[in-house]
mmCIF file of C-alpha atoms in Angstrom:
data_model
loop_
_atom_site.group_PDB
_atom_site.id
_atom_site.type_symbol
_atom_site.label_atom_id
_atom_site.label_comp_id
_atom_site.label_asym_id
_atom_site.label_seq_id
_atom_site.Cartn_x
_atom_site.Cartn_y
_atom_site.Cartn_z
ATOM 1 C CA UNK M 224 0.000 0.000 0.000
ATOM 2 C CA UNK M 225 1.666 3.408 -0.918
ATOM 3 C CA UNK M 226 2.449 5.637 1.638
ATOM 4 C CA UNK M 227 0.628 8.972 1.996
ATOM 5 C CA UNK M 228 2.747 12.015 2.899
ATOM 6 C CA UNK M 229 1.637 15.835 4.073
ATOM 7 C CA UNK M 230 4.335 18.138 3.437
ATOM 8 C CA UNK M 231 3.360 21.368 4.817
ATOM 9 C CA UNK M 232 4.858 24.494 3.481
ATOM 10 C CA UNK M 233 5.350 21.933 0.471
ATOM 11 C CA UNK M 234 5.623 25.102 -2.194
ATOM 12 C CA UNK M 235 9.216 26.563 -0.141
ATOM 13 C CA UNK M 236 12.567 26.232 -0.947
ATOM 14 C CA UNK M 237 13.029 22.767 1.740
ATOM 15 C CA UNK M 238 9.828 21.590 1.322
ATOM 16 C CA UNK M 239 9.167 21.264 -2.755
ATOM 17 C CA UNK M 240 12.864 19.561 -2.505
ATOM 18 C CA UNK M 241 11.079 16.881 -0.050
ATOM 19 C CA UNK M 242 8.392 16.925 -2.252
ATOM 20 C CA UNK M 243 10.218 15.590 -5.363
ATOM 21 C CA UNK M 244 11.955 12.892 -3.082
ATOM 22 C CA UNK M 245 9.065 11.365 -1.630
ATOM 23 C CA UNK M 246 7.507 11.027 -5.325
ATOM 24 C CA UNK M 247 11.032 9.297 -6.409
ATOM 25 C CA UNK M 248 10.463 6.601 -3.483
ATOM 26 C CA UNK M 249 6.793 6.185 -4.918
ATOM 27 C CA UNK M 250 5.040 7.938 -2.036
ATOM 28 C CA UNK M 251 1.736 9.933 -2.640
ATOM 29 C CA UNK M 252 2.540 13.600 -1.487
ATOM 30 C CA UNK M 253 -0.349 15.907 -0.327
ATOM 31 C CA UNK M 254 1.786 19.433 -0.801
ATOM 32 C CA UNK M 255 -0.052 21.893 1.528
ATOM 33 C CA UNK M 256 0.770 25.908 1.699
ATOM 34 C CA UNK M 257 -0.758 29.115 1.832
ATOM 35 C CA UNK M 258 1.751 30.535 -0.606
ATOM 36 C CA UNK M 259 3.609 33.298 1.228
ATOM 37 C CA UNK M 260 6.383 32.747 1.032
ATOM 38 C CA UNK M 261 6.381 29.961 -1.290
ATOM 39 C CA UNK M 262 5.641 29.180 -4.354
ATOM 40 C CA UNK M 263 4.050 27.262 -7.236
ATOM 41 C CA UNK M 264 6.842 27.718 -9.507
ATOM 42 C CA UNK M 265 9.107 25.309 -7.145
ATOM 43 C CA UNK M 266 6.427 22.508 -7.642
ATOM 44 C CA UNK M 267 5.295 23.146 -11.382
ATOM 45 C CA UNK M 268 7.248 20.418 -12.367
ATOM 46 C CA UNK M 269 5.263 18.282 -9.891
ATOM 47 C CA UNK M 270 1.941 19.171 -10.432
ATOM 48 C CA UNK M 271 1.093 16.999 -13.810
ATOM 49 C CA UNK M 272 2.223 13.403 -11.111
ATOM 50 C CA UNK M 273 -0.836 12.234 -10.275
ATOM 51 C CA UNK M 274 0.646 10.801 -6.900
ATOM 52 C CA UNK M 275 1.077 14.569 -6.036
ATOM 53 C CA UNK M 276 -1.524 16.801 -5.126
ATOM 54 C CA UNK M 277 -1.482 20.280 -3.631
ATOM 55 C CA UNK M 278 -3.739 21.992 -1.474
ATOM 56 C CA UNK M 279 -4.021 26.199 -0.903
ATOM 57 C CA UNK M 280 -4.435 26.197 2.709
ATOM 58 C CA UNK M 281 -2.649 28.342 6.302
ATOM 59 C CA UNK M 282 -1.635 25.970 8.654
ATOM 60 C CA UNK M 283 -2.944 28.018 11.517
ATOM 61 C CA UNK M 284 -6.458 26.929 10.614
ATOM 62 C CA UNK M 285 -7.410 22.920 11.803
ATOM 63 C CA UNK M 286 -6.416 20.535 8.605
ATOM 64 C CA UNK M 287 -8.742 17.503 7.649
ATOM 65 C CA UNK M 288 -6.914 15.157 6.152
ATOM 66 C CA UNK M 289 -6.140 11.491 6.287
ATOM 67 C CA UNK M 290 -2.367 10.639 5.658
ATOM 68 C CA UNK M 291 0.264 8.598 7.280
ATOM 69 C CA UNK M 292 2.852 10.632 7.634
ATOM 70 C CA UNK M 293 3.492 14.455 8.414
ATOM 71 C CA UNK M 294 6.537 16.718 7.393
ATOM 72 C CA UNK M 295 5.753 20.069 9.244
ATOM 73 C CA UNK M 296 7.819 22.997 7.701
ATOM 74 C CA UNK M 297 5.097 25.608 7.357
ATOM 75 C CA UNK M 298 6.738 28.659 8.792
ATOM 76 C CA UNK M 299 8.667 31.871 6.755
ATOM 77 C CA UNK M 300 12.402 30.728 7.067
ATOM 78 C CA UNK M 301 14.303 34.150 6.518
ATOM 79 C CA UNK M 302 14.626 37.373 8.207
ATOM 80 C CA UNK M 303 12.960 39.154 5.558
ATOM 81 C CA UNK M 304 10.084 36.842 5.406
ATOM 82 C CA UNK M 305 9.428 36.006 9.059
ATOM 83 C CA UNK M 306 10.126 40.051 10.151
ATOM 84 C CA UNK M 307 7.262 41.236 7.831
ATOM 85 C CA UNK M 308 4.667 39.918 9.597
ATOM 86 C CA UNK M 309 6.118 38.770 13.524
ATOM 87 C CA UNK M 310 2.890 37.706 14.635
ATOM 88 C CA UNK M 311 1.232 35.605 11.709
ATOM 89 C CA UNK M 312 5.050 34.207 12.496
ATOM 90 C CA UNK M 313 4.544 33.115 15.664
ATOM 91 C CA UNK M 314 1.195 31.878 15.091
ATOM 92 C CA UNK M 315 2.091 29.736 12.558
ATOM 93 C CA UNK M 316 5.232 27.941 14.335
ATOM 94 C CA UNK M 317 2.656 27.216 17.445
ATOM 95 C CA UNK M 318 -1.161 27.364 16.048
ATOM 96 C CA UNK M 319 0.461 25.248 13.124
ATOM 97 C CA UNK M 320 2.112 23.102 15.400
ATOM 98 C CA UNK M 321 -1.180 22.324 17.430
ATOM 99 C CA UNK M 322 -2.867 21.538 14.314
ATOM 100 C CA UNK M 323 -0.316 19.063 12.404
ATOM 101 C CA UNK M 324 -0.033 17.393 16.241
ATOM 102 C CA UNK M 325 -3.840 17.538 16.629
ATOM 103 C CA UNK M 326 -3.815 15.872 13.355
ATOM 104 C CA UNK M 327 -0.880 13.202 13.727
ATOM 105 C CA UNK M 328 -2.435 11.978 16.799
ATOM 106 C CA UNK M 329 -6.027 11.807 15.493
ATOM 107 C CA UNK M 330 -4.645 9.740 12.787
ATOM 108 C CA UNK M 331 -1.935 7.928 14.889
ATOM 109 C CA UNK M 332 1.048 8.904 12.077
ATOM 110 C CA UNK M 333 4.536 9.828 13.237
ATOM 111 C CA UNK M 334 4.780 13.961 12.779
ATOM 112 C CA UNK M 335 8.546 15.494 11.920
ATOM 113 C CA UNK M 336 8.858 19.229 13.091
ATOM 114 C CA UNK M 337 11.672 21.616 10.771
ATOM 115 C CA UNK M 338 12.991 23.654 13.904
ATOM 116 C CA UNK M 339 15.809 25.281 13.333
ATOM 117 C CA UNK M 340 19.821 26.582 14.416
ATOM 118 C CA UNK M 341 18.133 29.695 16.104
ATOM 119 C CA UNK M 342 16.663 28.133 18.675
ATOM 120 C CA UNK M 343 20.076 28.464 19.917
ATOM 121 C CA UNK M 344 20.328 32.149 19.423
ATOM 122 C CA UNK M 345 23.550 33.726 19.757
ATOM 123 C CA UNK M 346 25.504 30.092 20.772
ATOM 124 C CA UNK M 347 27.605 30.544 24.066
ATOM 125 C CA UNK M 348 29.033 27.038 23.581
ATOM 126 C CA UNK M 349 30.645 26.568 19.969
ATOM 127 C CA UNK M 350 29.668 24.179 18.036
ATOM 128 C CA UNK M 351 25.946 23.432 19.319
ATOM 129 C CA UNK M 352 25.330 20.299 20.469
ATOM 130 C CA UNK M 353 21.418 19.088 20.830
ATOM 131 C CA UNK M 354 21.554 19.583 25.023
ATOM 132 C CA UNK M 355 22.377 22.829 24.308
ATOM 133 C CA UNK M 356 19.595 24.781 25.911
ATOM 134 C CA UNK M 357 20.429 28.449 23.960
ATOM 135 C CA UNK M 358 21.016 32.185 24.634
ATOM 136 C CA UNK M 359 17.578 33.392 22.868
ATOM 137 C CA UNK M 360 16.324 36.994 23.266
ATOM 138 C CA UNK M 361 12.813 36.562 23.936
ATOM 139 C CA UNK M 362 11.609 39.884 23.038
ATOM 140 C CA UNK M 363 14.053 41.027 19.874
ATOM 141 C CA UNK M 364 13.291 41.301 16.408
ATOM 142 C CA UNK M 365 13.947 38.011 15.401
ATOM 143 C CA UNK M 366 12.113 36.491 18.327
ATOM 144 C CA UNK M 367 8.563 35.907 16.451
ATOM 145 C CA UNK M 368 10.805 32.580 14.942
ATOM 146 C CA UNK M 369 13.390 31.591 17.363
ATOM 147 C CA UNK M 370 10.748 31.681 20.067
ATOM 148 C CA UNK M 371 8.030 30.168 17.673
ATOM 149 C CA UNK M 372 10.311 27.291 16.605
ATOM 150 C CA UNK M 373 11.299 26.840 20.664
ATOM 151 C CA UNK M 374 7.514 27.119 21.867
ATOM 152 C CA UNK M 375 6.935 24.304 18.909
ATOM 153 C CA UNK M 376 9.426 21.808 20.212
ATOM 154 C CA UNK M 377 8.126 22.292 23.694
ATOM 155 C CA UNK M 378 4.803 21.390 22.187
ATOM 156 C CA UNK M 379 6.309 18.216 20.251
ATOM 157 C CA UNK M 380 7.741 17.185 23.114
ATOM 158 C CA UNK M 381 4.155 17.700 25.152
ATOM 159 C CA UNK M 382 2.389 15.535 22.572
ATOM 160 C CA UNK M 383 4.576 12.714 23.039
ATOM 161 C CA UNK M 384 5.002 12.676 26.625
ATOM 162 C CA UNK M 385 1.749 12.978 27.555
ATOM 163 C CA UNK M 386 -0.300 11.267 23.990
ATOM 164 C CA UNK M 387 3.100 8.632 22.862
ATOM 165 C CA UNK M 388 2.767 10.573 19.924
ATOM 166 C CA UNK M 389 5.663 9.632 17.685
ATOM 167 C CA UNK M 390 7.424 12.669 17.257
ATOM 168 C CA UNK M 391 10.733 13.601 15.154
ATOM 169 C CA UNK M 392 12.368 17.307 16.289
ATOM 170 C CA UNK M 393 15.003 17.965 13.953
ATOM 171 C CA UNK M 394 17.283 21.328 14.096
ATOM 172 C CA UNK M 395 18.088 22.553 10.638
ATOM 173 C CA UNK M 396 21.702 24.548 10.096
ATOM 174 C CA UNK M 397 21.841 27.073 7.209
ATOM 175 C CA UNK M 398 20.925 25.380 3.826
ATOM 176 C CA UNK M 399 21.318 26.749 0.590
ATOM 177 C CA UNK M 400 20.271 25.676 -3.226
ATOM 178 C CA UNK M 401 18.751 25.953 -6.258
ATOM 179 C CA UNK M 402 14.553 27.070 -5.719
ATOM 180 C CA UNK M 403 16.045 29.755 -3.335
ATOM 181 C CA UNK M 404 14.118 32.855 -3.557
ATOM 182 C CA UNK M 405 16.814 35.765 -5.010
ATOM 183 C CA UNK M 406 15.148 38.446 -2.732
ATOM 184 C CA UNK M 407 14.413 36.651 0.516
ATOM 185 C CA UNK M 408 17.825 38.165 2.122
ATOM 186 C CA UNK M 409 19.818 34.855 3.301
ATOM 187 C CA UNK M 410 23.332 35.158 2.569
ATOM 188 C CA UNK M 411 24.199 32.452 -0.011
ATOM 189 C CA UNK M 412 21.325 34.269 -2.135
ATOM 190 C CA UNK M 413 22.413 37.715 -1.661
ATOM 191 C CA UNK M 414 26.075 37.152 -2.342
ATOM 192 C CA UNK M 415 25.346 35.822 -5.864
ATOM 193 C CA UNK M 416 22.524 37.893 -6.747
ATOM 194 C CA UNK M 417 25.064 40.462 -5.958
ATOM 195 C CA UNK M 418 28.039 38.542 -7.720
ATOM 196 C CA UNK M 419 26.202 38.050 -10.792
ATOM 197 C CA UNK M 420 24.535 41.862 -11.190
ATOM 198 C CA UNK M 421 28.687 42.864 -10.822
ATOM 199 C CA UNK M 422 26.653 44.872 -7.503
ATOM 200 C CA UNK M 423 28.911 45.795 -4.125
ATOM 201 C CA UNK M 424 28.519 42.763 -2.214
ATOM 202 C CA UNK M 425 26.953 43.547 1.326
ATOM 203 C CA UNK M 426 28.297 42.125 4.160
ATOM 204 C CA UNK M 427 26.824 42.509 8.077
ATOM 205 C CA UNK M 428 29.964 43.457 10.185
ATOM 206 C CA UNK M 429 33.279 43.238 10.102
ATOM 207 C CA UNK M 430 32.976 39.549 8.168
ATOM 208 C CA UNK M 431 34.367 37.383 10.586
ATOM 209 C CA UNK M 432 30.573 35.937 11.871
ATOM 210 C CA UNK M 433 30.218 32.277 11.441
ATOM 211 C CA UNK M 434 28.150 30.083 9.823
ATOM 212 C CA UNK M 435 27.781 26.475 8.153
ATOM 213 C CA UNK M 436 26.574 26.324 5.057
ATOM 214 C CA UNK M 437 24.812 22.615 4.064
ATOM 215 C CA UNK M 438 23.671 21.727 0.650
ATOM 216 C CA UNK M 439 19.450 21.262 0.282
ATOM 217 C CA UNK M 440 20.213 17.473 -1.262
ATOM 218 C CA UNK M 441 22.272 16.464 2.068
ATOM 219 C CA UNK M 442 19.671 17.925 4.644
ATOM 220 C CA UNK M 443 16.556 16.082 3.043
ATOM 221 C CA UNK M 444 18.547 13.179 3.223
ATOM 222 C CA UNK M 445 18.599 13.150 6.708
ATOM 223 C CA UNK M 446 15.365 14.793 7.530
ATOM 224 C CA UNK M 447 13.959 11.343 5.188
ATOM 225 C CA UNK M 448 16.667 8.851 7.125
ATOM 226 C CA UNK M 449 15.462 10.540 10.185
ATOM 227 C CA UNK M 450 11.600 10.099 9.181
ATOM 228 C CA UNK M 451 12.491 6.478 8.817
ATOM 229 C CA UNK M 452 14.939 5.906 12.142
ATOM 230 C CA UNK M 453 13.742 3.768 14.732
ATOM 231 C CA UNK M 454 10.308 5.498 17.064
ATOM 232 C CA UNK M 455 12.020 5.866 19.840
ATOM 233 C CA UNK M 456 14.788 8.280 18.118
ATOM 234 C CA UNK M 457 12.743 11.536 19.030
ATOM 235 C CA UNK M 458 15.438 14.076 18.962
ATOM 236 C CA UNK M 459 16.124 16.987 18.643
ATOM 237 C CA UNK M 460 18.787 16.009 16.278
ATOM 238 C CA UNK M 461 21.050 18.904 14.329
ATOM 239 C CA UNK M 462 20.913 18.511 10.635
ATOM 240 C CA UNK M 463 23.857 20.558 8.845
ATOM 241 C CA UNK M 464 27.357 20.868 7.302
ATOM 242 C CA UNK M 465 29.845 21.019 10.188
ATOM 243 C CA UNK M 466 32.222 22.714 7.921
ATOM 244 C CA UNK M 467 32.145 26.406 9.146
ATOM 245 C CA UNK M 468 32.989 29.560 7.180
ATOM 246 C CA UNK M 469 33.123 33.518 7.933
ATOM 247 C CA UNK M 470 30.930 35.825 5.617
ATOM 248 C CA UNK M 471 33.727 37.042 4.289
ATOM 249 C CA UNK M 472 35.324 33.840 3.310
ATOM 250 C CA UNK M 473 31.677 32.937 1.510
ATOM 251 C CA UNK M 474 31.795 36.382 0.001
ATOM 252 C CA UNK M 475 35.118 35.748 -1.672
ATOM 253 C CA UNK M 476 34.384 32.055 -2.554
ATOM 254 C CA UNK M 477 31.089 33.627 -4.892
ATOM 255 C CA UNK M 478 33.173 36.685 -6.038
ATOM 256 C CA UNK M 479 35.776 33.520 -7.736
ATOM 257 C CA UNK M 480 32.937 30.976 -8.645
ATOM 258 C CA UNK M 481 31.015 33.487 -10.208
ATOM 259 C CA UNK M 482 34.114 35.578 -12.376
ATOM 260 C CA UNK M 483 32.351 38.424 -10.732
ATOM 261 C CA UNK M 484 34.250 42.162 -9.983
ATOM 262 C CA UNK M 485 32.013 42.670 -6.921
ATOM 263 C CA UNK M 486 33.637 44.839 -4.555
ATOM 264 C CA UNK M 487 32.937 43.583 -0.532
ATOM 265 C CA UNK M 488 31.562 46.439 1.200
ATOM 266 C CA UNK M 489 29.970 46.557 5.275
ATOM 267 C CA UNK M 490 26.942 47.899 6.809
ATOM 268 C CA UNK M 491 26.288 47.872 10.660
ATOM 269 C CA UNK M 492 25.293 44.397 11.901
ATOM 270 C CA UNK M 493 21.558 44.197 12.793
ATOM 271 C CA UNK M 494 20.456 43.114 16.342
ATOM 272 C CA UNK M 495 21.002 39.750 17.983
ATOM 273 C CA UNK M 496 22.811 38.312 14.761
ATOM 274 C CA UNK M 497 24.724 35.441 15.938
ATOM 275 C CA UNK M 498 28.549 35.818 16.031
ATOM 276 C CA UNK M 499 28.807 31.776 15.561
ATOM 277 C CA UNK M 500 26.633 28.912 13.866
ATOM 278 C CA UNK M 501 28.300 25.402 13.213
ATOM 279 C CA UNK M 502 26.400 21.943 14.603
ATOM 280 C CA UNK M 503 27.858 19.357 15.921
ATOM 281 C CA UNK M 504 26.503 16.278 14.061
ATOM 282 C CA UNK M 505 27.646 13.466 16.377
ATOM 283 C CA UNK M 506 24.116 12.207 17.178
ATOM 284 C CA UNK M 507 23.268 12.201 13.296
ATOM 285 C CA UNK M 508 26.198 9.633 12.522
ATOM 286 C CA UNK M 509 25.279 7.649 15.611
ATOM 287 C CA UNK M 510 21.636 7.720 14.768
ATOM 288 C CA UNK M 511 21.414 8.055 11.456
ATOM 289 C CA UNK M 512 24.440 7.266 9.994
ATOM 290 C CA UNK M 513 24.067 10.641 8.386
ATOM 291 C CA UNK M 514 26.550 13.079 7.274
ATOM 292 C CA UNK M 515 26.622 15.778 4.421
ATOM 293 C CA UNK M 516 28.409 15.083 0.914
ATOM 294 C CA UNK M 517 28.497 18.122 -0.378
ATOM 295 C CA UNK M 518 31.420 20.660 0.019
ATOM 296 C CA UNK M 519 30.874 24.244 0.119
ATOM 297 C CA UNK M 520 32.190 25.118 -2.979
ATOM 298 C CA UNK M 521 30.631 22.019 -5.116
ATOM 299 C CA UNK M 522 27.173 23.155 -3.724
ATOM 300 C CA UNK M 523 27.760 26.972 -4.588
ATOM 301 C CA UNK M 524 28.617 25.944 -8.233
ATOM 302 C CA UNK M 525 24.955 24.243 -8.608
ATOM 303 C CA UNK M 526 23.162 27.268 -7.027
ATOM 304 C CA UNK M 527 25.116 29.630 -8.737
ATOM 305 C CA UNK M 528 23.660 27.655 -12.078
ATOM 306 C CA UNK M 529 20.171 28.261 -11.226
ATOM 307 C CA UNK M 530 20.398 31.584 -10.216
ATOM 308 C CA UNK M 531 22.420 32.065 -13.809
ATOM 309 C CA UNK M 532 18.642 30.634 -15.345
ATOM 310 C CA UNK M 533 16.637 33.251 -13.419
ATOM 311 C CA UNK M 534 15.227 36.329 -14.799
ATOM 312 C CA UNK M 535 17.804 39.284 -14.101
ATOM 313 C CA UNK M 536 15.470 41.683 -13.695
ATOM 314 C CA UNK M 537 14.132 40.031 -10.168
ATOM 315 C CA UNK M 538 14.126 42.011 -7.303
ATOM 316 C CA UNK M 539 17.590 42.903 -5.277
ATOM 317 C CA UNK M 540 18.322 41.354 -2.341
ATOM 318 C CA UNK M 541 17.113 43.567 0.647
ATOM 319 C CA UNK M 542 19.428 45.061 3.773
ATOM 320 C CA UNK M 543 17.888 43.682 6.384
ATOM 321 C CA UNK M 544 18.248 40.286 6.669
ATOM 322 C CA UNK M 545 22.096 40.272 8.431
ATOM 323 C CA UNK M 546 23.961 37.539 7.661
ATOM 324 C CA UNK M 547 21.233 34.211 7.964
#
């Protein structure tokens, strides 16, 4: 009997890449988003597979459905996206986390929740290791996610403790690739957007700010080999590239991949950027006998590609986002 899969916030950058795998192991994929933030050009290609259907709908509202398995990643994933509105944020990392768990345990299906790095705010303990417990500013400007995406573990977490809901937490590190949006102000997009327009590229400090960069084909490998570890793996597991880089070292690697003459210029960094990001991936390799594949450099080539196909005249980067 084929296996039935909800992939909420299906249409983003993470989630039409899940998508597309699921339908390669022959699952059925119900693709559900509300569309603002993504899109239905990542999933066009999907749309004539009749094992893949998508429905328009906001995660914050109940979801009648019957599937048997849930992929929650409804929730804007940049600072440009998730600052425009803070509250519909917020509501949609815990009102949609109520409703997919609501759901998963009317149905009895195992439920996977995309948190995220920035639940451990600006790190005190380099890398981050899962008992980490973070340094989060509950009240900043980026706090409508990295409280959101805390306040949804805690609520994972809830369900299976007190329903033996079978739950999978999983902390995603910065991941780049093609089907990124050019103006949603992460760093790997702004760089070549700015690399390939021959524009100053814009960098949030002095450049020496951390992070780890991991390809999109390596993380949905392990959020599927995580999907598919034992029940009583619950997480919260990181899922990234360990290999860590400054903002000026990515700046420099685009500027040479890309033949570009950007010039490096930098603005004031924006409040409660983190100074370091890098996981620690033990657990993974225990676990999962995960790791990425991908170095930095091969991954930038294929992104750099797509963003070569895109239409030049699509909006600039903004200069807000720091250096996510």
């Amino acid at each position: 009997m084929t296996t039935r899969a909800l992939v909420t916030g299906g249409a983003g950058f993470l989630g039409s890449h899940l998508s597309e795998r699921l339908l390669a192991e022959g699952r059925d994929v119900l693709c559900v988003d509300n569309l603002y933030t993504g899109s239905k050009k990542n999933i066009e290609h999907l749309l004539a597979n009749p094992r893949f259907e998508f429905m328009r709908h906001d995660v914050t509202f109940p979801l009648y459905v019957e599937v048997d398995e849930i992929y929650n990643l409804a929730c804007p994933a940049s600072p440009v996206h998730y600052q425009r509105d803070p509250v519909q944020t917020i509501k949609t990392s815990i009102l949609g986390a109520v409703n997919v768990l609501g759901l998963a345990k009317r149905l009895k299906v195992p439920v996977l929740q995309a948190s995220t790095s920035e639940v451990y705010g600006d790190p005190e303990i380099h890398p981050q290791t899962e008992d980490y417990w973070g340094r989060v500013n509950p009240i900043g400007i980026r706090s409508c996610y990295d409280e959101g995406k805390r306040a949804a573990e805690t609520l994972f977490f809830d369900y299976h403790r007190q329903h033996d809901l079978d739950i999978k937490v999983m902390r995603i590190f910065n991941t780049y690739g093609p089907r990124m949006d050019p103006a949603d102000g992460r760093v790997v997009s702004n760089f070549i957007v700015q690399a390939l327009r021959g524009d100053d590229i814009t960098i949030y400090g002095d450049g020496s700010q951390t992070r780890s960069f991991c390809y999109v084909d390596d993380l949905i490998e392990g959020m599927v080999s995580f999907m598919r570890s034992d029940r009583d793996f619950v997480g919260p597991v990181n899922i990234g590239n360990p290999g860590e880089f400054t903002m000026l070292q990515l700046a420099q690697e685009v500027i040479r991949l890309t033949g570009s003459t950007s010039q490096v210029v930098h603005l004031p960094l924006p409040q409660d950027d983190p100074r370091q990001r890098q996981p620690d991936i033990t657990l993974a390799r225990a676990k999962l006998g995960w790791e990425p594949q991908t170095q930095l450099a091969a991954g930038l080539e294929r992104t750099i590609a797509y963003f070569r196909g895109l239409d030049r005249r699509a909006k600039s980067p903004t200069d807000v986002s720091g250096n996510s």
